PDB file of C-alpha atoms in Angstrom:
ATOM      1  CA  TYR A   1      15.387  53.137 -17.946  1.00  0.00           C
ATOM      2  CA  HIS A   2      11.517  53.265 -17.208  1.00  0.00           C
ATOM      3  CA  TYR A   3       9.760  51.178 -14.708  1.00  0.00           C
ATOM      4  CA  VAL A   4       6.140  50.301 -15.486  1.00  0.00           C
ATOM      5  CA  ASP A   5       3.358  49.980 -12.460  1.00  0.00           C
ATOM      6  CA  ASN A   6       1.155  48.353 -14.118  1.00  0.00           C
ATOM      7  CA  THR A   7      -0.815  46.337 -11.169  1.00  0.00           C
ATOM      8  CA  MET A   8      -3.971  47.713  -8.919  1.00  0.00           C
ATOM      9  CA  PRO A   9      -3.037  48.660  -5.166  1.00  0.00           C
ATOM     10  CA  GLU A  10      -4.424  45.599  -3.190  1.00  0.00           C
ATOM     11  CA  GLN A  11      -7.345  46.253  -1.150  1.00  0.00           C
ATOM     12  CA  THR A  12      -7.981  44.835   2.076  1.00  0.00           C
ATOM     13  CA  TYR A  13     -10.205  44.900   5.497  1.00  0.00           C
ATOM     14  CA  GLU A  14     -10.142  43.894   8.928  1.00  0.00           C
ATOM     15  CA  PHE A  15     -12.975  43.783  11.951  1.00  0.00           C
ATOM     16  CA  GLY A  16     -11.860  45.312  15.313  1.00  0.00           C
ATOM     17  CA  ASN A  17     -12.591  43.398  18.609  1.00  0.00           C
ATOM     18  CA  PRO A  18     -15.656  42.682  19.839  1.00  0.00           C
ATOM     19  CA  LYS A  19     -16.243  40.509  17.118  1.00  0.00           C
ATOM     20  CA  ASN A  20     -17.481  36.607  16.532  1.00  0.00           C
ATOM     21  CA  GLU A  21     -16.890  34.872  13.055  1.00  0.00           C
ATOM     22  CA  THR A  22     -17.850  31.515  14.403  1.00  0.00           C
ATOM     23  CA  ASN A  23     -21.012  31.250  14.303  1.00  0.00           C
ATOM     24  CA  ILE A  24     -21.823  31.038  10.805  1.00  0.00           C
ATOM     25  CA  PRO A  25     -19.446  30.982   7.557  1.00  0.00           C
ATOM     26  CA  GLY A  26     -19.256  33.772   6.010  1.00  0.00           C
ATOM     27  CA  PHE A  27     -21.516  36.075   9.024  1.00  0.00           C
ATOM     28  CA  VAL A  28     -19.538  38.430  11.019  1.00  0.00           C
ATOM     29  CA  GLY A  29     -21.481  40.350  14.287  1.00  0.00           C
ATOM     30  CA  ILE A  30     -19.374  42.851  15.595  1.00  0.00           C
ATOM     31  CA  GLY A  31     -20.456  45.623  17.756  1.00  0.00           C
ATOM     32  CA  PRO A  32     -21.884  49.146  17.597  1.00  0.00           C
ATOM     33  CA  ASN A  33     -18.290  50.549  17.661  1.00  0.00           C
ATOM     34  CA  THR A  34     -15.955  47.600  16.862  1.00  0.00           C
ATOM     35  CA  PRO A  35     -13.376  49.954  13.910  1.00  0.00           C
ATOM     36  CA  ILE A  36     -13.597  47.913  10.674  1.00  0.00           C
ATOM     37  CA  TRP A  37     -10.191  48.998   8.846  1.00  0.00           C
ATOM     38  CA  LEU A  38     -10.535  50.209   5.049  1.00  0.00           C
ATOM     39  CA  ASN A  39      -6.590  49.344   3.498  1.00  0.00           C
ATOM     40  CA  SER A  40      -5.019  50.197  -0.157  1.00  0.00           C
ATOM     41  CA  THR A  41      -0.775  49.779  -0.796  1.00  0.00           C
ATOM     42  CA  ASP A  42       0.167  49.410  -4.015  1.00  0.00           C
ATOM     43  CA  LEU A  43       2.365  46.699  -3.448  1.00  0.00           C
ATOM     44  CA  GLY A  44       5.132  45.361  -6.152  1.00  0.00           C
ATOM     45  CA  ASP A  45       9.178  47.054  -7.354  1.00  0.00           C
ATOM     46  CA  CYS A  46       7.460  49.497  -9.204  1.00  0.00           C
ATOM     47  CA  ALA A  47       4.545  50.744  -7.095  1.00  0.00           C
ATOM     48  CA  VAL A  48       3.486  54.387  -7.136  1.00  0.00           C
ATOM     49  CA  GLY A  49       1.942  54.076  -4.046  1.00  0.00           C
ATOM     50  CA  SER A  50      -2.397  54.724  -3.869  1.00  0.00           C
ATOM     51  CA  GLU A  51      -4.210  58.022  -4.496  1.00  0.00           C
ATOM     52  CA  TYR A  52      -7.639  57.770  -2.930  1.00  0.00           C
ATOM     53  CA  LEU A  53      -9.529  54.710  -1.486  1.00  0.00           C
ATOM     54  CA  THR A  54     -13.751  54.627  -2.636  1.00  0.00           C
ATOM     55  CA  TYR A  55     -16.171  53.670  -0.207  1.00  0.00           C
ATOM     56  CA  GLU A  56     -19.716  52.697   0.048  1.00  0.00           C
ATOM     57  CA  ILE A  57     -21.658  51.690   3.320  1.00  0.00           C
ATOM     58  CA  TRP A  58     -25.141  50.344   2.142  1.00  0.00           C
ATOM     59  CA  TYR A  59     -27.406  49.836   5.258  1.00  0.00           C
ATOM     60  CA  GLY A  60     -31.213  49.130   4.780  1.00  0.00           C
ATOM     61  CA  ASP A  61     -31.556  51.191   1.739  1.00  0.00           C
ATOM     62  CA  GLU A  62     -29.677  54.415   3.117  1.00  0.00           C
ATOM     63  CA  LEU A  63     -26.191  54.646   1.117  1.00  0.00           C
ATOM     64  CA  THR A  64     -22.904  56.882   2.579  1.00  0.00           C
ATOM     65  CA  VAL A  65     -20.329  56.606   0.220  1.00  0.00           C
ATOM     66  CA  GLY A  66     -16.530  59.379   1.176  1.00  0.00           C
ATOM     67  CA  THR A  67     -13.126  59.201  -0.127  1.00  0.00           C
ATOM     68  CA  VAL A  68      -9.718  59.238   1.575  1.00  0.00           C
ATOM     69  CA  TYR A  69      -6.911  60.336  -0.210  1.00  0.00           C
ATOM     70  CA  ASP A  70      -3.599  59.031   0.391  1.00  0.00           C
ATOM     71  CA  GLY A  71      -2.258  61.794   3.322  1.00  0.00           C
ATOM     72  CA  ASP A  72      -5.945  63.216   4.368  1.00  0.00           C
ATOM     73  CA  PRO A  73      -6.700  63.124   7.655  1.00  0.00           C
ATOM     74  CA  ASN A  74      -8.405  60.048   7.531  1.00  0.00           C
ATOM     75  CA  ASP A  75      -6.336  58.427   6.233  1.00  0.00           C
ATOM     76  CA  THR A  76      -4.884  56.670   9.435  1.00  0.00           C
ATOM     77  CA  ASN A  77      -1.788  55.536   7.692  1.00  0.00           C
ATOM     78  CA  GLY A  78       0.833  57.676   7.675  1.00  0.00           C
ATOM     79  CA  GLU A  79       3.545  56.290   5.592  1.00  0.00           C
ATOM     80  CA  PHE A  80       3.370  57.825   1.934  1.00  0.00           C
ATOM     81  CA  GLY A  81       0.972  55.975  -0.697  1.00  0.00           C
ATOM     82  CA  LYS A  82      -0.636  53.642   1.444  1.00  0.00           C
ATOM     83  CA  ILE A  83      -4.375  54.319   3.174  1.00  0.00           C
ATOM     84  CA  SER A  84      -5.681  52.826   5.622  1.00  0.00           C
ATOM     85  CA  VAL A  85      -9.604  54.447   6.381  1.00  0.00           C
ATOM     86  CA  VAL A  86     -10.964  53.520  10.391  1.00  0.00           C
ATOM     87  CA  LEU A  87     -15.260  53.448  10.788  1.00  0.00           C
ATOM     88  CA  ASP A  88     -16.411  51.969  14.000  1.00  0.00           C
ATOM     89  CA  GLU A  89     -19.744  53.516  14.273  1.00  0.00           C
ATOM     90  CA  TRP A  90     -22.316  51.694  13.723  1.00  0.00           C
ATOM     91  CA  GLU A  91     -26.444  50.975  13.843  1.00  0.00           C
ATOM     92  CA  THR A  92     -27.977  47.478  14.867  1.00  0.00           C
ATOM     93  CA  CYS A  93     -28.417  45.554  11.356  1.00  0.00           C
ATOM     94  CA  TYR A  94     -27.294  44.509   7.677  1.00  0.00           C
ATOM     95  CA  HIS A  95     -24.189  46.010   6.963  1.00  0.00           C
ATOM     96  CA  GLU A  96     -23.027  45.845   3.375  1.00  0.00           C
ATOM     97  CA  ILE A  97     -19.657  47.773   2.705  1.00  0.00           C
ATOM     98  CA  HIS A  98     -17.722  48.002  -0.936  1.00  0.00           C
ATOM     99  CA  PHE A  99     -14.995  49.940  -1.603  1.00  0.00           C
ATOM    100  CA  TRP A 100     -12.137  50.276  -4.299  1.00  0.00           C
ATOM    101  CA  CYS A 101      -8.385  52.122  -4.798  1.00  0.00           C
ATOM    102  CA  LYS A 102      -6.623  53.713  -7.364  1.00  0.00           C
ATOM    103  CA  ASP A 103      -2.503  54.561  -7.896  1.00  0.00           C
ATOM    104  CA  TYR A 104      -1.520  57.511  -8.707  1.00  0.00           C
ATOM    105  CA  LEU A 105      -1.062  56.450 -12.026  1.00  0.00           C
ATOM    106  CA  GLY A 106      -4.046  55.197 -12.156  1.00  0.00           C
ATOM    107  CA  ASN A 107      -4.733  51.323 -11.903  1.00  0.00           C
ATOM    108  CA  GLY A 108      -7.408  50.296 -10.022  1.00  0.00           C
ATOM    109  CA  ASP A 109     -10.310  48.555 -11.905  1.00  0.00           C
ATOM    110  CA  GLY A 110     -11.552  45.956  -9.044  1.00  0.00           C
ATOM    111  CA  PHE A 111     -13.805  46.280  -5.567  1.00  0.00           C
ATOM    112  CA  THR A 112     -14.736  44.307  -2.149  1.00  0.00           C
ATOM    113  CA  ALA A 113     -17.715  43.919  -1.132  1.00  0.00           C
ATOM    114  CA  PHE A 114     -18.662  42.582   2.520  1.00  0.00           C
ATOM    115  CA  ASP A 115     -21.401  42.243   5.004  1.00  0.00           C
ATOM    116  CA  PHE A 116     -21.653  42.003   8.223  1.00  0.00           C
ATOM    117  CA  TRP A 117     -24.465  42.213  11.098  1.00  0.00           C
ATOM    118  CA  VAL A 118     -24.496  44.755  13.755  1.00  0.00           C
ATOM    119  CA  ASP A 119     -25.611  43.992  17.608  1.00  0.00           C
ATOM    120  CA  ALA A 120     -26.680  47.047  18.888  1.00  0.00           C
ATOM    121  CA  GLU A 121     -28.290  45.933  21.640  1.00  0.00           C
ATOM    122  CA  GLY A 122     -27.694  43.542  25.179  1.00  0.00           C
ATOM    123  CA  PRO A 123     -29.929  40.542  25.813  1.00  0.00           C
ATOM    124  CA  THR A 124     -32.942  40.210  27.265  1.00  0.00           C
ATOM    125  CA  THR A 125     -32.054  37.832  30.182  1.00  0.00           C
ATOM    126  CA  GLU A 126     -34.918  35.820  32.863  1.00  0.00           C
ATOM    127  CA  SER A 127     -34.635  33.456  35.087  1.00  0.00           C
ATOM    128  CA  GLU A 128     -36.807  31.341  37.447  1.00  0.00           C
ATOM    129  CA  PHE A 129     -36.938  28.470  39.958  1.00  0.00           C
ATOM    130  CA  GLY A 130     -38.165  24.916  38.982  1.00  0.00           C
ATOM    131  CA  ASP A 131     -39.647  23.263  42.043  1.00  0.00           C
ATOM    132  CA  PRO A 132     -39.218  22.588  45.258  1.00  0.00           C
ATOM    133  CA  HIS A 133     -38.890  26.637  45.566  1.00  0.00           C
ATOM    134  CA  VAL A 134     -41.452  29.300  48.516  1.00  0.00           C
ATOM    135  CA  ILE A 135     -41.506  32.843  47.555  1.00  0.00           C
ATOM    136  CA  GLU A 136     -41.780  34.954  50.903  1.00  0.00           C
ATOM    137  CA  VAL A 137     -42.994  38.207  50.403  1.00  0.00           C
ATOM    138  CA  THR A 138     -41.221  40.472  52.966  1.00  0.00           C
ATOM    139  CA  GLY A 139     -43.197  43.664  52.657  1.00  0.00           C
ATOM    140  CA  PHE A 140     -39.185  45.053  51.382  1.00  0.00           C
ATOM    141  CA  ILE A 141     -37.518  45.734  48.337  1.00  0.00           C
ATOM    142  CA  TRP A 142     -36.609  42.356  47.249  1.00  0.00           C
ATOM    143  CA  ASP A 143     -38.658  39.036  48.340  1.00  0.00           C
ATOM    144  CA  TRP A 144     -37.553  35.595  49.466  1.00  0.00           C
ATOM    145  CA  THR A 145     -36.745  32.763  47.033  1.00  0.00           C
ATOM    146  CA  TRP A 146     -36.247  29.658  49.496  1.00  0.00           C
ATOM    147  CA  VAL A 147     -35.103  26.100  48.308  1.00  0.00           C
ATOM    148  CA  ASN A 148     -33.109  23.243  48.679  1.00  0.00           C
ATOM    149  CA  TYR A 149     -30.469  20.853  47.170  1.00  0.00           C
ATOM    150  CA  THR A 150     -32.208  19.787  44.508  1.00  0.00           C
ATOM    151  CA  THR A 151     -33.738  22.746  42.785  1.00  0.00           C
ATOM    152  CA  ILE A 152     -32.693  23.646  39.305  1.00  0.00           C
ATOM    153  CA  LYS A 153     -32.275  27.377  38.438  1.00  0.00           C
ATOM    154  CA  PHE A 154     -33.069  28.002  35.105  1.00  0.00           C
ATOM    155  CA  ILE A 155     -31.327  31.451  33.447  1.00  0.00           C
ATOM    156  CA  ASN A 156     -32.489  31.965  29.835  1.00  0.00           C
ATOM    157  CA  ALA A 157     -30.591  35.021  27.625  1.00  0.00           C
ATOM    158  CA  THR A 158     -32.698  36.245  23.703  1.00  0.00           C
ATOM    159  CA  ASP A 159     -30.447  38.422  21.814  1.00  0.00           C
ATOM    160  CA  VAL A 160     -33.500  39.070  18.833  1.00  0.00           C
ATOM    161  CA  GLY A 161     -31.393  41.987  17.280  1.00  0.00           C
ATOM    162  CA  CYS A 162     -33.605  42.496  14.189  1.00  0.00           C
ATOM    163  CA  ASP A 163     -35.807  39.815  14.753  1.00  0.00           C
ATOM    164  CA  GLU A 164     -33.816  37.196  11.677  1.00  0.00           C
ATOM    165  CA  THR A 165     -32.879  33.998  12.221  1.00  0.00           C
ATOM    166  CA  GLU A 166     -29.688  34.463  10.631  1.00  0.00           C
ATOM    167  CA  TYR A 167     -28.711  37.031  13.401  1.00  0.00           C
ATOM    168  CA  GLU A 168     -29.709  35.193  16.049  1.00  0.00           C
ATOM    169  CA  ASN A 169     -27.587  32.841  14.841  1.00  0.00           C
ATOM    170  CA  ALA A 170     -24.400  35.451  14.371  1.00  0.00           C
ATOM    171  CA  MET A 171     -24.805  37.588  16.406  1.00  0.00           C
ATOM    172  CA  ALA A 172     -24.623  34.704  19.549  1.00  0.00           C
ATOM    173  CA  GLY A 173     -21.378  35.716  21.375  1.00  0.00           C
ATOM    174  CA  VAL A 174     -20.500  39.211  20.574  1.00  0.00           C
TER     175      VAL A 174
END
């Protein structure tokens, strides 16, 4: 008998936490240390196993390329023929990742691409009181603000990140 593996490995990716996938369909917002797993698994009855996974990370005009072989120190999956790579250090703004893999027989001709936003800065907050209110300057480290039960306190948070509207909407809640 001869067994034939003529299928390419399955390529998947996963976002760890924190992440936000709910504000805009198709956009994912993550934090600066949110892990992203890139995975390659050769499936099927005659699968020979994934040999390597290559990835490109696009950040503006910057390109980072890496290749991880089955069983090397950057392969976090200890099982033969399965590769997992963890990426977890990100700069603020938009990123795009392309990755592809091949099995030990050279099968593999497609690539997976996805994009995401990174929010590495916290929001700025401001608060102010509506009327009526009185501020008493005490000369100490703080001043007293006197209010009554009808006074409204406004608390505003702004998270602009890359100064882009899509980014602001995608990042709300991260």
